[in-house]
Amino acid sequence: MNERPNPTPSNKTALSAPKGIPDYYPPQSTEFRAIRQNFATAADNAGYEHLELPVFEDTGLYARGVGESTDMVSKEMYTFADRGGRSVTLRPEGTAGVVRAVIQHRLDRGQLPAKLCYTGPFFRYERPQAGRYRQLQQFGVEAIGVDDPALDAEVIALADRCFKSVGLTGYRLELTSLGDWRDRPAYREKLQGFLAKLDLDEETRRRAEINPLRVLDDKRPEMIAQLQEAPLLLDHLSAASREHFETVTGLLGDMGVEYVVNPRMVRGLDYYTKTCFEFVHDGLGAQSGIGGGGRYDGLMAQLGGQDLSGIGFGLGLDRTLLAMQAEGVQAGAGRRVDVYGVALGEGARSRMPIIVDQLRARGLRADMAYGGRGLKGAMKGADRAGALFALVLGDQELEQGRVAVKDLGTGEQVDIRLEDLTEHLAVRLGER
Ligand code: HAM
């Protein structure tokens, strides 16, 4: 007798995905895919072309691109040596990789701006909690090569349209300007002067020296109180930066995109200059940022390319799904198929797979009951699939070359000739 090998206790334990790494499975996975498709369609309508980029890059790209003093680079990267001893890093974000690819493949030598979009997983070793994962999914765009406030407005309005396309309404868009290299040094000195007079703990004092702007993001109540009177970069912009920002807000107003100016916004990446923005959803608790982005003047040059500006965003697909659940809205059809075949009897059972295959060939969404289930069980299957129509085929109908089409919403049933079935369903589904 053949016996199965006796599993050792260690391989008997059920396996789980690594900590902080989410799975998306039905029915949420269908919604997840619909979000991604809606976002991609919105970007496509605005002329953005698809980029498919590697999931890991040389570690140096992020140190140079995102900034060594950021939490993302100093604490959160999945960095390891490959078998050849090279240090590589699972991508924590997309912008640095896009800029690297633009330079490498000379996409900045054609029509500008180069307008690109991308989607996929990113990896950050953060403390997992609701809405904060170690593998997160984004949809992003980057428009590289032109420093025009109209492009800032386009990118921001596009992000807004993405969220609207999946039915979200309960979010707000926050905007600010971080100025450029001309505005920063004087402001930095002023802010450091202000911070020096405060009662700060050791770590915050260190942060004030390395990146004083990030101190403004401190969420502790005692710090918020101390920072009330802090000088704000928005009040210290050069005339050029101010004009840029005012043009962006003016255009957004004319486009009907609602926003609030938040001069205290701090983004977790070092490359931003001028326009910066974040979409915040109130239904999500602590992890309320559903998307964000901004302009980056120096990044192309920093990574060895031409001195060209760019602007883009990353929208969090995981958090978008959570926000939709919080609002009770759906982006997908909410049903697995439209048509469900129910075969009763031997002959019908061997014919139904062919019927269903023909429906699919016509572009209809169809499935059927397998495993010789009776009428009741099969109709339950149709119901679970969310089908709009059931096709009930018995051997007697088959002999007459007919099939019953049952509208599962109204319960109405019509008798159709088999050769007319595909067109009949195509017309009725087209009317929905
Ligand atoms: P980011 O703000 O770091 O920007 O990420 C963008 C979005 O990704 C966030 O608003 C959030 O929705 C989502 N996200 C970030 N971390 C997590 C996490 N641990 N779990 C779940 N969702 C998360 C960037 O990545 C920039 N590259 C965006 C950009 C493009 N700026 C210019 N171009």
Short mmCIF file of C-alpha atoms and ligand atoms in Angstrom, two decimals:
data_model
loop_
_atom_site.label_atom_id
_atom_site.label_comp_id
_atom_site.label_asym_id
_atom_site.label_seq_id
_atom_site.Cartn_x
_atom_site.Cartn_y
_atom_site.Cartn_z
CA MET A 1 0.00 0.00 0.00
CA ASN A 2 1.21 3.46 -0.85
CA GLU A 3 1.11 5.77 2.10
CA ARG A 4 1.48 9.51 2.04
CA PRO A 5 4.72 10.53 3.72
CA ASN A 6 4.06 11.54 7.28
CA PRO A 7 4.45 15.34 7.43
CA THR A 8 6.85 16.54 10.07
CA PRO A 9 5.28 18.93 12.59
CA SER A 10 7.10 21.92 11.10
CA ASN A 11 5.64 21.49 7.62
CA LYS A 12 2.16 20.75 8.96
CA THR A 13 1.69 24.29 10.24
CA ALA A 14 -0.37 26.49 7.93
CA LEU A 15 1.73 29.17 6.26
CA SER A 16 0.92 32.88 6.26
CA ALA A 17 2.22 35.75 4.17
CA PRO A 18 5.08 37.69 5.81
CA LYS A 19 4.10 40.29 8.40
CA GLY A 20 2.63 43.44 6.91
CA ILE A 21 2.27 41.98 3.41
CA PRO A 22 -1.38 41.98 2.31
CA ASP A 23 -3.12 39.55 -0.04
CA TYR A 24 -6.02 40.72 -2.16
CA TYR A 25 -8.51 37.98 -2.86
CA PRO A 26 -12.12 37.91 -4.06
CA PRO A 27 -14.28 39.91 -3.76
CA GLN A 28 -11.90 42.79 -2.78
CA SER A 29 -9.40 41.81 -5.48
CA THR A 30 -11.98 42.62 -8.16
CA GLU A 31 -12.45 46.08 -6.67
CA PHE A 32 -8.70 46.48 -6.41
CA ARG A 33 -8.28 45.71 -10.10
CA ALA A 34 -11.12 48.08 -11.02
CA ILE A 35 -9.38 50.91 -9.10
CA ARG A 36 -6.15 50.31 -10.98
CA GLN A 37 -8.00 50.17 -14.32
CA ASN A 38 -9.95 53.38 -13.63
CA PHE A 39 -6.75 55.21 -12.66
CA ALA A 40 -4.96 53.92 -15.77
CA THR A 41 -7.84 55.05 -18.00
CA ALA A 42 -7.80 58.55 -16.47
CA ALA A 43 -4.03 58.80 -17.09
CA ASP A 44 -4.39 57.41 -20.60
CA ASN A 45 -7.03 60.06 -21.37
CA ALA A 46 -4.49 62.71 -20.37
CA GLY A 47 -1.78 61.29 -22.67
CA TYR A 48 0.40 59.41 -20.15
CA GLU A 49 2.21 56.34 -21.51
CA HIS A 50 2.90 53.17 -19.59
CA LEU A 51 6.27 52.33 -18.02
CA GLU A 52 7.07 48.88 -16.65
CA LEU A 53 10.02 49.17 -14.29
CA PRO A 54 12.13 46.75 -12.26
CA VAL A 55 10.99 45.94 -8.74
CA PHE A 56 14.55 46.32 -7.44
CA GLU A 57 17.32 48.75 -8.31
CA ASP A 58 20.89 49.48 -7.27
CA THR A 59 20.75 50.79 -3.71
CA GLY A 60 22.64 53.94 -4.67
CA LEU A 61 19.68 55.16 -6.73
CA TYR A 62 17.58 55.73 -3.62
CA ALA A 63 20.38 57.15 -1.51
CA ARG A 64 21.01 59.72 -4.27
CA GLY A 65 17.44 60.18 -5.41
CA VAL A 66 15.20 60.06 -2.35
CA GLY A 67 17.74 61.37 0.18
CA GLU A 68 19.88 59.67 2.79
CA SER A 69 18.38 61.62 5.69
CA THR A 70 14.81 60.45 4.98
CA ASP A 71 13.23 57.71 7.11
CA MET A 72 12.50 55.88 3.89
CA VAL A 73 16.16 55.48 3.00
CA SER A 74 17.71 55.32 6.45
CA LYS A 75 15.22 52.98 8.15
CA GLU A 76 12.72 51.43 5.79
CA MET A 77 14.49 49.92 2.81
CA TYR A 78 14.64 46.23 1.97
CA THR A 79 18.31 46.16 1.01
CA PHE A 80 20.33 43.03 0.40
CA ALA A 81 23.39 41.80 -1.44
CA ASP A 82 22.67 39.69 -4.52
CA ARG A 83 24.74 36.60 -5.24
CA GLY A 84 27.29 38.74 -7.03
CA GLY A 85 27.76 40.88 -3.94
CA ARG A 86 25.96 43.96 -5.35
CA SER A 87 23.77 45.94 -3.00
CA VAL A 88 20.23 46.08 -4.36
CA THR A 89 17.02 47.45 -2.86
CA LEU A 90 13.36 46.59 -3.38
CA ARG A 91 11.88 49.84 -4.68
CA PRO A 92 10.40 51.93 -1.84
CA GLU A 93 8.85 54.40 -4.30
CA GLY A 94 8.62 54.98 -8.05
CA THR A 95 9.91 58.44 -8.93
CA ALA A 96 13.65 57.71 -8.63
CA GLY A 97 13.27 54.62 -10.86
CA VAL A 98 11.28 56.55 -13.47
CA VAL A 99 13.89 59.31 -13.61
CA ARG A 100 16.67 56.72 -13.87
CA ALA A 101 14.84 55.06 -16.80
CA VAL A 102 14.14 58.40 -18.50
CA ILE A 103 17.84 59.24 -18.41
CA GLN A 104 19.01 55.75 -19.38
CA HIS A 105 16.65 55.42 -22.36
CA ARG A 106 16.90 59.09 -23.37
CA LEU A 107 13.17 59.64 -23.05
CA ASP A 108 14.00 63.28 -22.29
CA ARG A 109 15.38 63.78 -25.81
CA GLY A 110 12.02 63.67 -27.56
CA GLN A 111 8.85 65.70 -27.18
CA LEU A 112 8.67 67.25 -23.72
CA PRO A 113 7.23 66.78 -21.24
CA ALA A 114 7.76 63.02 -21.21
CA LYS A 115 4.47 61.84 -19.67
CA LEU A 116 4.70 58.43 -18.05
CA CYS A 117 2.63 56.30 -15.70
CA TYR A 118 3.34 53.14 -13.73
CA THR A 119 1.74 50.80 -11.23
CA GLY A 120 2.81 47.95 -9.00
CA PRO A 121 4.16 47.02 -5.57
CA PHE A 122 6.58 49.07 -3.49
CA PHE A 123 8.34 47.98 -0.30
CA ARG A 124 8.88 49.84 2.95
CA TYR A 125 9.88 48.28 6.23
CA GLU A 126 7.39 50.31 8.26
CA ARG A 127 5.53 49.24 11.40
CA PRO A 128 2.46 47.47 9.97
CA GLN A 129 -0.97 48.73 10.99
CA ALA A 130 -4.34 49.31 9.32
CA GLY A 131 -3.59 50.97 5.97
CA ARG A 132 0.19 50.75 6.42
CA TYR A 133 1.80 47.77 4.78
CA ARG A 134 5.31 46.64 4.03
CA GLN A 135 4.29 45.86 0.48
CA LEU A 136 2.13 48.71 -0.75
CA GLN A 137 0.61 49.29 -4.15
CA GLN A 138 0.67 52.56 -6.04
CA PHE A 139 -0.47 54.05 -9.29
CA GLY A 140 1.80 56.91 -10.27
CA VAL A 141 2.49 59.40 -13.03
CA GLU A 142 5.53 61.57 -13.79
CA ALA A 143 5.65 64.46 -16.30
CA ILE A 144 9.29 65.29 -16.92
CA GLY A 145 11.08 68.08 -18.75
CA VAL A 146 8.90 71.17 -18.48
CA ASP A 147 8.55 73.58 -15.56
CA ASP A 148 5.12 74.98 -16.35
CA PRO A 149 2.49 75.61 -13.64
CA ALA A 150 -0.16 74.39 -16.09
CA LEU A 151 1.47 70.97 -15.84
CA ASP A 152 1.28 71.07 -12.03
CA ALA A 153 -2.43 71.81 -12.35
CA GLU A 154 -2.86 68.97 -14.87
CA VAL A 155 -1.16 66.43 -12.63
CA ILE A 156 -3.12 67.47 -9.53
CA ALA A 157 -6.44 67.55 -11.41
CA LEU A 158 -5.63 64.10 -12.80
CA ALA A 159 -5.10 62.68 -9.31
CA ASP A 160 -8.40 64.24 -8.26
CA ARG A 161 -10.13 62.72 -11.30
CA CYS A 162 -8.66 59.29 -10.44
CA PHE A 163 -10.23 59.38 -6.97
CA LYS A 164 -13.54 60.66 -8.36
CA SER A 165 -13.55 57.90 -11.00
CA VAL A 166 -13.92 55.27 -8.27
CA GLY A 167 -16.69 57.19 -6.52
CA LEU A 168 -14.72 58.74 -3.65
CA THR A 169 -15.92 62.09 -2.30
CA GLY A 170 -14.79 62.19 1.36
CA TYR A 171 -11.24 63.43 0.82
CA ARG A 172 -9.53 66.78 0.69
CA LEU A 173 -6.64 68.01 -1.37
CA GLU A 174 -3.94 69.87 0.55
CA LEU A 175 -1.44 72.02 -1.30
CA THR A 176 1.64 74.05 -0.57
CA SER A 177 4.83 75.30 -2.17
CA LEU A 178 8.25 74.31 -0.88
CA GLY A 179 9.98 76.94 -2.98
CA ASP A 180 13.22 76.26 -4.82
CA TRP A 181 16.96 76.39 -4.18
CA ARG A 182 16.80 80.20 -4.17
CA ASP A 183 14.18 80.32 -1.39
CA ARG A 184 15.44 77.58 0.87
CA PRO A 185 18.75 78.70 2.47
CA ALA A 186 17.46 81.96 3.97
CA TYR A 187 14.29 80.28 5.19
CA ARG A 188 16.20 77.33 6.60
CA GLU A 189 18.36 79.66 8.63
CA LYS A 190 15.33 81.52 9.93
CA LEU A 191 13.56 78.29 10.90
CA GLN A 192 16.69 76.92 12.60
CA GLY A 193 16.96 80.18 14.53
CA PHE A 194 13.38 79.77 15.70
CA LEU A 195 13.86 76.08 16.61
CA ALA A 196 17.04 76.82 18.56
CA LYS A 197 14.96 78.81 21.06
CA LEU A 198 12.57 75.92 21.74
CA ASP A 199 12.72 73.19 24.34
CA LEU A 200 13.47 70.17 22.12
CA ASP A 201 14.48 66.60 22.93
CA GLU A 202 17.76 65.25 21.65
CA GLU A 203 16.38 63.55 18.51
CA THR A 204 14.30 66.56 17.46
CA ARG A 205 17.32 68.82 17.94
CA ARG A 206 19.32 66.57 15.64
CA ARG A 207 16.51 66.65 13.10
CA ALA A 208 16.42 70.45 13.34
CA GLU A 209 20.04 70.48 12.24
CA ILE A 210 19.77 67.99 9.38
CA ASN A 211 16.30 68.73 8.02
CA PRO A 212 14.54 71.48 10.01
CA LEU A 213 11.49 71.41 7.72
CA ARG A 214 10.65 67.94 8.94
CA VAL A 215 10.37 69.19 12.52
CA LEU A 216 7.24 71.08 11.44
CA ASP A 217 5.58 67.71 10.82
CA ASP A 218 5.85 66.66 14.49
CA LYS A 219 2.39 65.46 15.53
CA ARG A 220 2.95 65.52 19.34
CA PRO A 221 0.56 68.02 20.99
CA GLU A 222 3.35 69.74 22.97
CA MET A 223 5.32 70.20 19.75
CA ILE A 224 2.30 71.46 17.81
CA ALA A 225 1.84 74.08 20.53
CA GLN A 226 5.51 75.10 20.42
CA LEU A 227 5.47 75.32 16.64
CA GLN A 228 2.43 77.62 16.40
CA GLU A 229 4.55 80.67 15.67
CA ALA A 230 7.16 78.95 13.48
CA PRO A 231 8.06 80.84 10.29
CA LEU A 232 6.48 79.19 7.23
CA LEU A 233 8.22 78.62 3.91
CA LEU A 234 5.09 79.72 2.06
CA ASP A 235 5.61 83.21 3.52
CA HIS A 236 9.23 83.28 2.37
CA LEU A 237 8.96 82.36 -1.29
CA SER A 238 10.79 84.24 -4.03
CA ALA A 239 8.60 86.21 -6.43
CA ALA A 240 9.05 83.51 -9.10
CA SER A 241 8.02 80.65 -6.79
CA ARG A 242 5.07 82.66 -5.47
CA GLU A 243 3.87 83.39 -8.98
CA HIS A 244 4.23 79.72 -9.93
CA PHE A 245 2.13 78.68 -6.94
CA GLU A 246 -0.52 81.31 -7.56
CA THR A 247 -0.88 80.22 -11.19
CA VAL A 248 -1.32 76.60 -10.07
CA THR A 249 -4.01 77.46 -7.50
CA GLY A 250 -5.72 79.78 -9.98
CA LEU A 251 -5.89 77.05 -12.62
CA LEU A 252 -7.16 74.49 -10.12
CA GLY A 253 -9.88 76.94 -9.06
CA ASP A 254 -10.91 77.44 -12.69
CA MET A 255 -10.99 73.68 -13.25
CA GLY A 256 -13.27 73.28 -10.23
CA VAL A 257 -10.75 71.24 -8.24
CA GLU A 258 -11.26 72.02 -4.56
CA TYR A 259 -8.18 72.41 -2.38
CA VAL A 260 -6.96 73.85 0.91
CA VAL A 261 -3.53 75.40 1.34
CA ASN A 262 -1.61 73.66 4.11
CA PRO A 263 1.69 75.54 4.61
CA ARG A 264 2.76 72.99 7.24
CA MET A 265 2.73 70.02 4.91
CA VAL A 266 5.92 67.99 5.01
CA ARG A 267 6.48 65.13 2.60
CA GLY A 268 8.71 62.19 3.53
CA LEU A 269 11.02 62.54 0.53
CA ASP A 270 13.81 65.05 -0.08
CA TYR A 271 13.40 65.71 -3.81
CA TYR A 272 10.42 68.06 -3.69
CA THR A 273 10.53 71.70 -4.73
CA LYS A 274 7.74 74.19 -5.44
CA THR A 275 4.26 72.61 -5.65
CA CYS A 276 3.59 69.78 -3.18
CA PHE A 277 0.27 68.12 -2.52
CA GLU A 278 -1.44 65.40 -0.58
CA PHE A 279 -4.90 63.83 -0.72
CA VAL A 280 -6.19 63.12 2.76
CA HIS A 281 -9.19 60.92 3.59
CA ASP A 282 -10.96 61.31 6.90
CA GLY A 283 -12.39 57.79 7.03
CA LEU A 284 -9.02 56.05 7.45
CA GLY A 285 -7.71 56.85 10.92
CA ALA A 286 -4.00 57.52 11.32
CA GLN A 287 -2.95 56.46 7.80
CA SER A 288 -5.05 59.07 6.07
CA GLY A 289 -2.85 59.93 3.06
CA ILE A 290 -4.40 58.29 0.01
CA GLY A 291 -2.02 59.92 -2.46
CA GLY A 292 0.58 62.60 -2.80
CA GLY A 293 3.19 64.13 -5.01
CA GLY A 294 4.91 67.26 -6.12
CA ARG A 295 7.47 68.93 -8.34
CA TYR A 296 11.14 67.99 -8.25
CA ASP A 297 13.53 70.48 -9.85
CA GLY A 298 16.87 68.90 -9.07
CA LEU A 299 16.27 65.16 -9.32
CA MET A 300 17.13 64.66 -13.01
CA ALA A 301 20.48 66.43 -12.60
CA GLN A 302 21.11 64.69 -9.27
CA LEU A 303 20.80 61.31 -11.00
CA GLY A 304 23.17 62.32 -13.81
CA GLY A 305 20.69 63.59 -16.39
CA GLN A 306 19.91 66.96 -17.93
CA ASP A 307 18.90 69.72 -15.56
CA LEU A 308 15.17 69.34 -16.16
CA SER A 309 12.27 69.67 -13.78
CA GLY A 310 9.50 67.11 -13.28
CA ILE A 311 6.26 66.63 -11.41
CA GLY A 312 4.24 63.57 -10.47
CA PHE A 313 2.16 61.72 -7.94
CA GLY A 314 1.79 58.32 -6.31
CA LEU A 315 -1.70 57.22 -5.36
CA GLY A 316 -2.00 54.46 -2.77
CA LEU A 317 -4.21 51.70 -4.16
CA ASP A 318 -4.48 49.89 -0.82
CA ARG A 319 -5.69 53.00 0.95
CA THR A 320 -8.00 53.93 -1.92
CA LEU A 321 -9.72 50.58 -1.45
CA LEU A 322 -10.00 51.17 2.31
CA ALA A 323 -11.41 54.66 1.69
CA MET A 324 -13.99 53.20 -0.70
CA GLN A 325 -14.99 50.65 1.90
CA ALA A 326 -15.30 53.45 4.47
CA GLU A 327 -17.56 55.40 2.09
CA GLY A 328 -19.46 52.31 0.93
CA VAL A 329 -18.72 52.88 -2.77
CA GLN A 330 -17.80 50.35 -5.46
CA ALA A 331 -15.79 50.65 -8.66
CA GLY A 332 -16.27 47.20 -10.15
CA ALA A 333 -19.40 45.59 -11.57
CA GLY A 334 -19.80 43.68 -8.29
CA ARG A 335 -20.49 40.43 -10.11
CA ARG A 336 -18.24 37.66 -11.26
CA VAL A 337 -20.05 36.97 -14.55
CA ASP A 338 -23.22 38.13 -16.35
CA VAL A 339 -24.44 34.78 -17.63
CA TYR A 340 -24.47 31.42 -15.86
CA GLY A 341 -25.16 28.08 -17.53
CA VAL A 342 -27.19 25.40 -15.77
CA ALA A 343 -27.23 22.04 -17.55
CA LEU A 344 -29.63 19.27 -16.53
CA GLY A 345 -29.16 15.85 -18.09
CA GLU A 346 -26.31 14.07 -19.84
CA GLY A 347 -26.63 15.65 -23.29
CA ALA A 348 -27.09 19.16 -21.90
CA ARG A 349 -23.99 18.70 -19.74
CA SER A 350 -21.80 18.00 -22.69
CA ARG A 351 -23.33 20.85 -24.73
CA MET A 352 -23.20 23.63 -22.12
CA PRO A 353 -19.38 24.05 -22.13
CA ILE A 354 -19.58 24.74 -25.87
CA ILE A 355 -22.38 27.28 -25.44
CA VAL A 356 -20.47 29.08 -22.70
CA ASP A 357 -17.32 29.07 -24.81
CA GLN A 358 -19.22 30.70 -27.70
CA LEU A 359 -20.56 33.40 -25.39
CA ARG A 360 -17.02 34.16 -24.22
CA ALA A 361 -15.82 34.27 -27.82
CA ARG A 362 -18.44 37.00 -28.39
CA GLY A 363 -16.96 38.95 -25.45
CA LEU A 364 -19.69 38.12 -22.94
CA ARG A 365 -18.85 37.22 -19.35
CA ALA A 366 -20.06 33.68 -18.75
CA ASP A 367 -19.55 30.72 -16.44
CA MET A 368 -21.44 27.52 -15.70
CA ALA A 369 -22.18 24.99 -12.97
CA TYR A 370 -19.72 22.10 -12.95
CA GLY A 371 -19.77 18.74 -11.24
CA GLY A 372 -23.29 17.63 -12.22
CA ARG A 373 -25.12 19.79 -9.69
CA GLY A 374 -28.92 19.65 -9.53
CA LEU A 375 -31.14 22.60 -10.45
CA LYS A 376 -31.26 24.06 -6.94
CA GLY A 377 -27.50 23.87 -6.32
CA ALA A 378 -26.73 25.21 -9.78
CA MET A 379 -29.11 28.17 -9.39
CA LYS A 380 -27.42 28.96 -6.09
CA GLY A 381 -24.14 29.04 -8.03
CA ALA A 382 -25.70 31.53 -10.48
CA ASP A 383 -26.77 33.67 -7.58
CA ARG A 384 -23.35 33.60 -5.91
CA ALA A 385 -21.71 34.57 -9.20
CA GLY A 386 -23.99 37.62 -9.27
CA ALA A 387 -25.19 36.60 -12.76
CA LEU A 388 -27.93 38.61 -14.47
CA PHE A 389 -29.13 35.67 -16.59
CA ALA A 390 -29.21 31.90 -16.10
CA LEU A 391 -29.37 29.58 -19.09
CA VAL A 392 -31.36 26.49 -18.18
CA LEU A 393 -30.80 23.62 -20.59
CA GLY A 394 -32.39 20.20 -20.17
CA ASP A 395 -32.07 17.28 -22.59
CA GLN A 396 -35.58 17.88 -23.88
CA GLU A 397 -34.88 21.55 -24.75
CA LEU A 398 -31.61 20.48 -26.34
CA GLU A 399 -33.45 18.06 -28.64
CA GLN A 400 -35.71 20.92 -29.72
CA GLY A 401 -32.68 23.18 -30.22
CA ARG A 402 -33.89 25.64 -27.57
CA VAL A 403 -32.72 27.00 -24.21
CA ALA A 404 -34.49 28.88 -21.38
CA VAL A 405 -33.02 32.31 -20.53
CA LYS A 406 -34.02 33.36 -17.04
CA ASP A 407 -33.69 36.97 -15.92
CA LEU A 408 -32.46 36.52 -12.36
CA GLY A 409 -33.61 39.96 -11.34
CA THR A 410 -37.27 39.69 -12.40
CA GLY A 411 -37.61 35.91 -12.54
CA GLU A 412 -38.97 36.21 -16.12
CA GLN A 413 -38.05 33.37 -18.44
CA VAL A 414 -37.98 33.26 -22.25
CA ASP A 415 -37.44 30.37 -24.59
CA ILE A 416 -34.76 31.08 -27.23
CA ARG A 417 -33.49 29.11 -30.22
CA LEU A 418 -29.94 27.95 -29.51
CA GLU A 419 -28.57 29.53 -32.67
CA ASP A 420 -30.02 32.91 -31.62
CA LEU A 421 -28.76 32.74 -28.04
CA THR A 422 -25.48 34.64 -28.36
CA GLU A 423 -27.03 37.62 -30.16
CA HIS A 424 -30.04 37.60 -27.85
CA LEU A 425 -27.80 37.87 -24.77
CA ALA A 426 -25.47 40.39 -26.40
CA VAL A 427 -28.44 42.68 -27.09
CA ARG A 428 -29.99 42.31 -23.64
CA LEU A 429 -26.68 42.82 -21.85
CA GLY A 430 -25.92 45.79 -24.08
CA GLU A 431 -29.14 47.41 -22.87
CA ARG A 432 -28.06 47.21 -19.20
P1 HAM B 1 4.43 58.80 -0.92
O1 HAM B 1 3.64 59.91 -0.30
O2 HAM B 1 5.55 58.26 -0.14
O3 HAM B 1 4.92 59.36 -2.31
O4 HAM B 1 3.45 57.61 -1.29
C1 HAM B 1 2.31 57.82 -2.07
C2 HAM B 1 1.11 57.09 -1.48
O5 HAM B 1 1.40 55.70 -1.30
C3 HAM B 1 0.69 57.57 -0.11
O6 HAM B 1 -0.11 58.71 -0.18
C4 HAM B 1 -0.07 56.38 0.42
O7 HAM B 1 -1.42 56.40 -0.06
C5 HAM B 1 0.64 55.21 -0.21
N1 HAM B 1 1.53 54.58 0.78
C6 HAM B 1 2.75 54.99 1.17
N2 HAM B 1 3.26 54.16 2.12
C7 HAM B 1 2.32 53.22 2.33
C8 HAM B 1 2.23 52.05 3.18
N3 HAM B 1 3.25 51.70 3.98
N4 HAM B 1 1.11 51.28 3.13
C9 HAM B 1 0.10 51.62 2.30
N5 HAM B 1 0.12 52.68 1.48
C10 HAM B 1 1.20 53.46 1.49
C11 HAM B 1 5.72 58.68 -3.18
O8 HAM B 1 5.94 57.51 -3.13
C12 HAM B 1 6.21 59.54 -4.33
N6 HAM B 1 7.04 58.71 -5.21
C13 HAM B 1 5.05 60.16 -5.07
C14 HAM B 1 5.50 61.03 -6.19
C15 HAM B 1 5.53 60.73 -7.49
N7 HAM B 1 6.00 62.25 -6.07
C16 HAM B 1 6.33 62.71 -7.27
N8 HAM B 1 6.06 61.79 -8.14
#
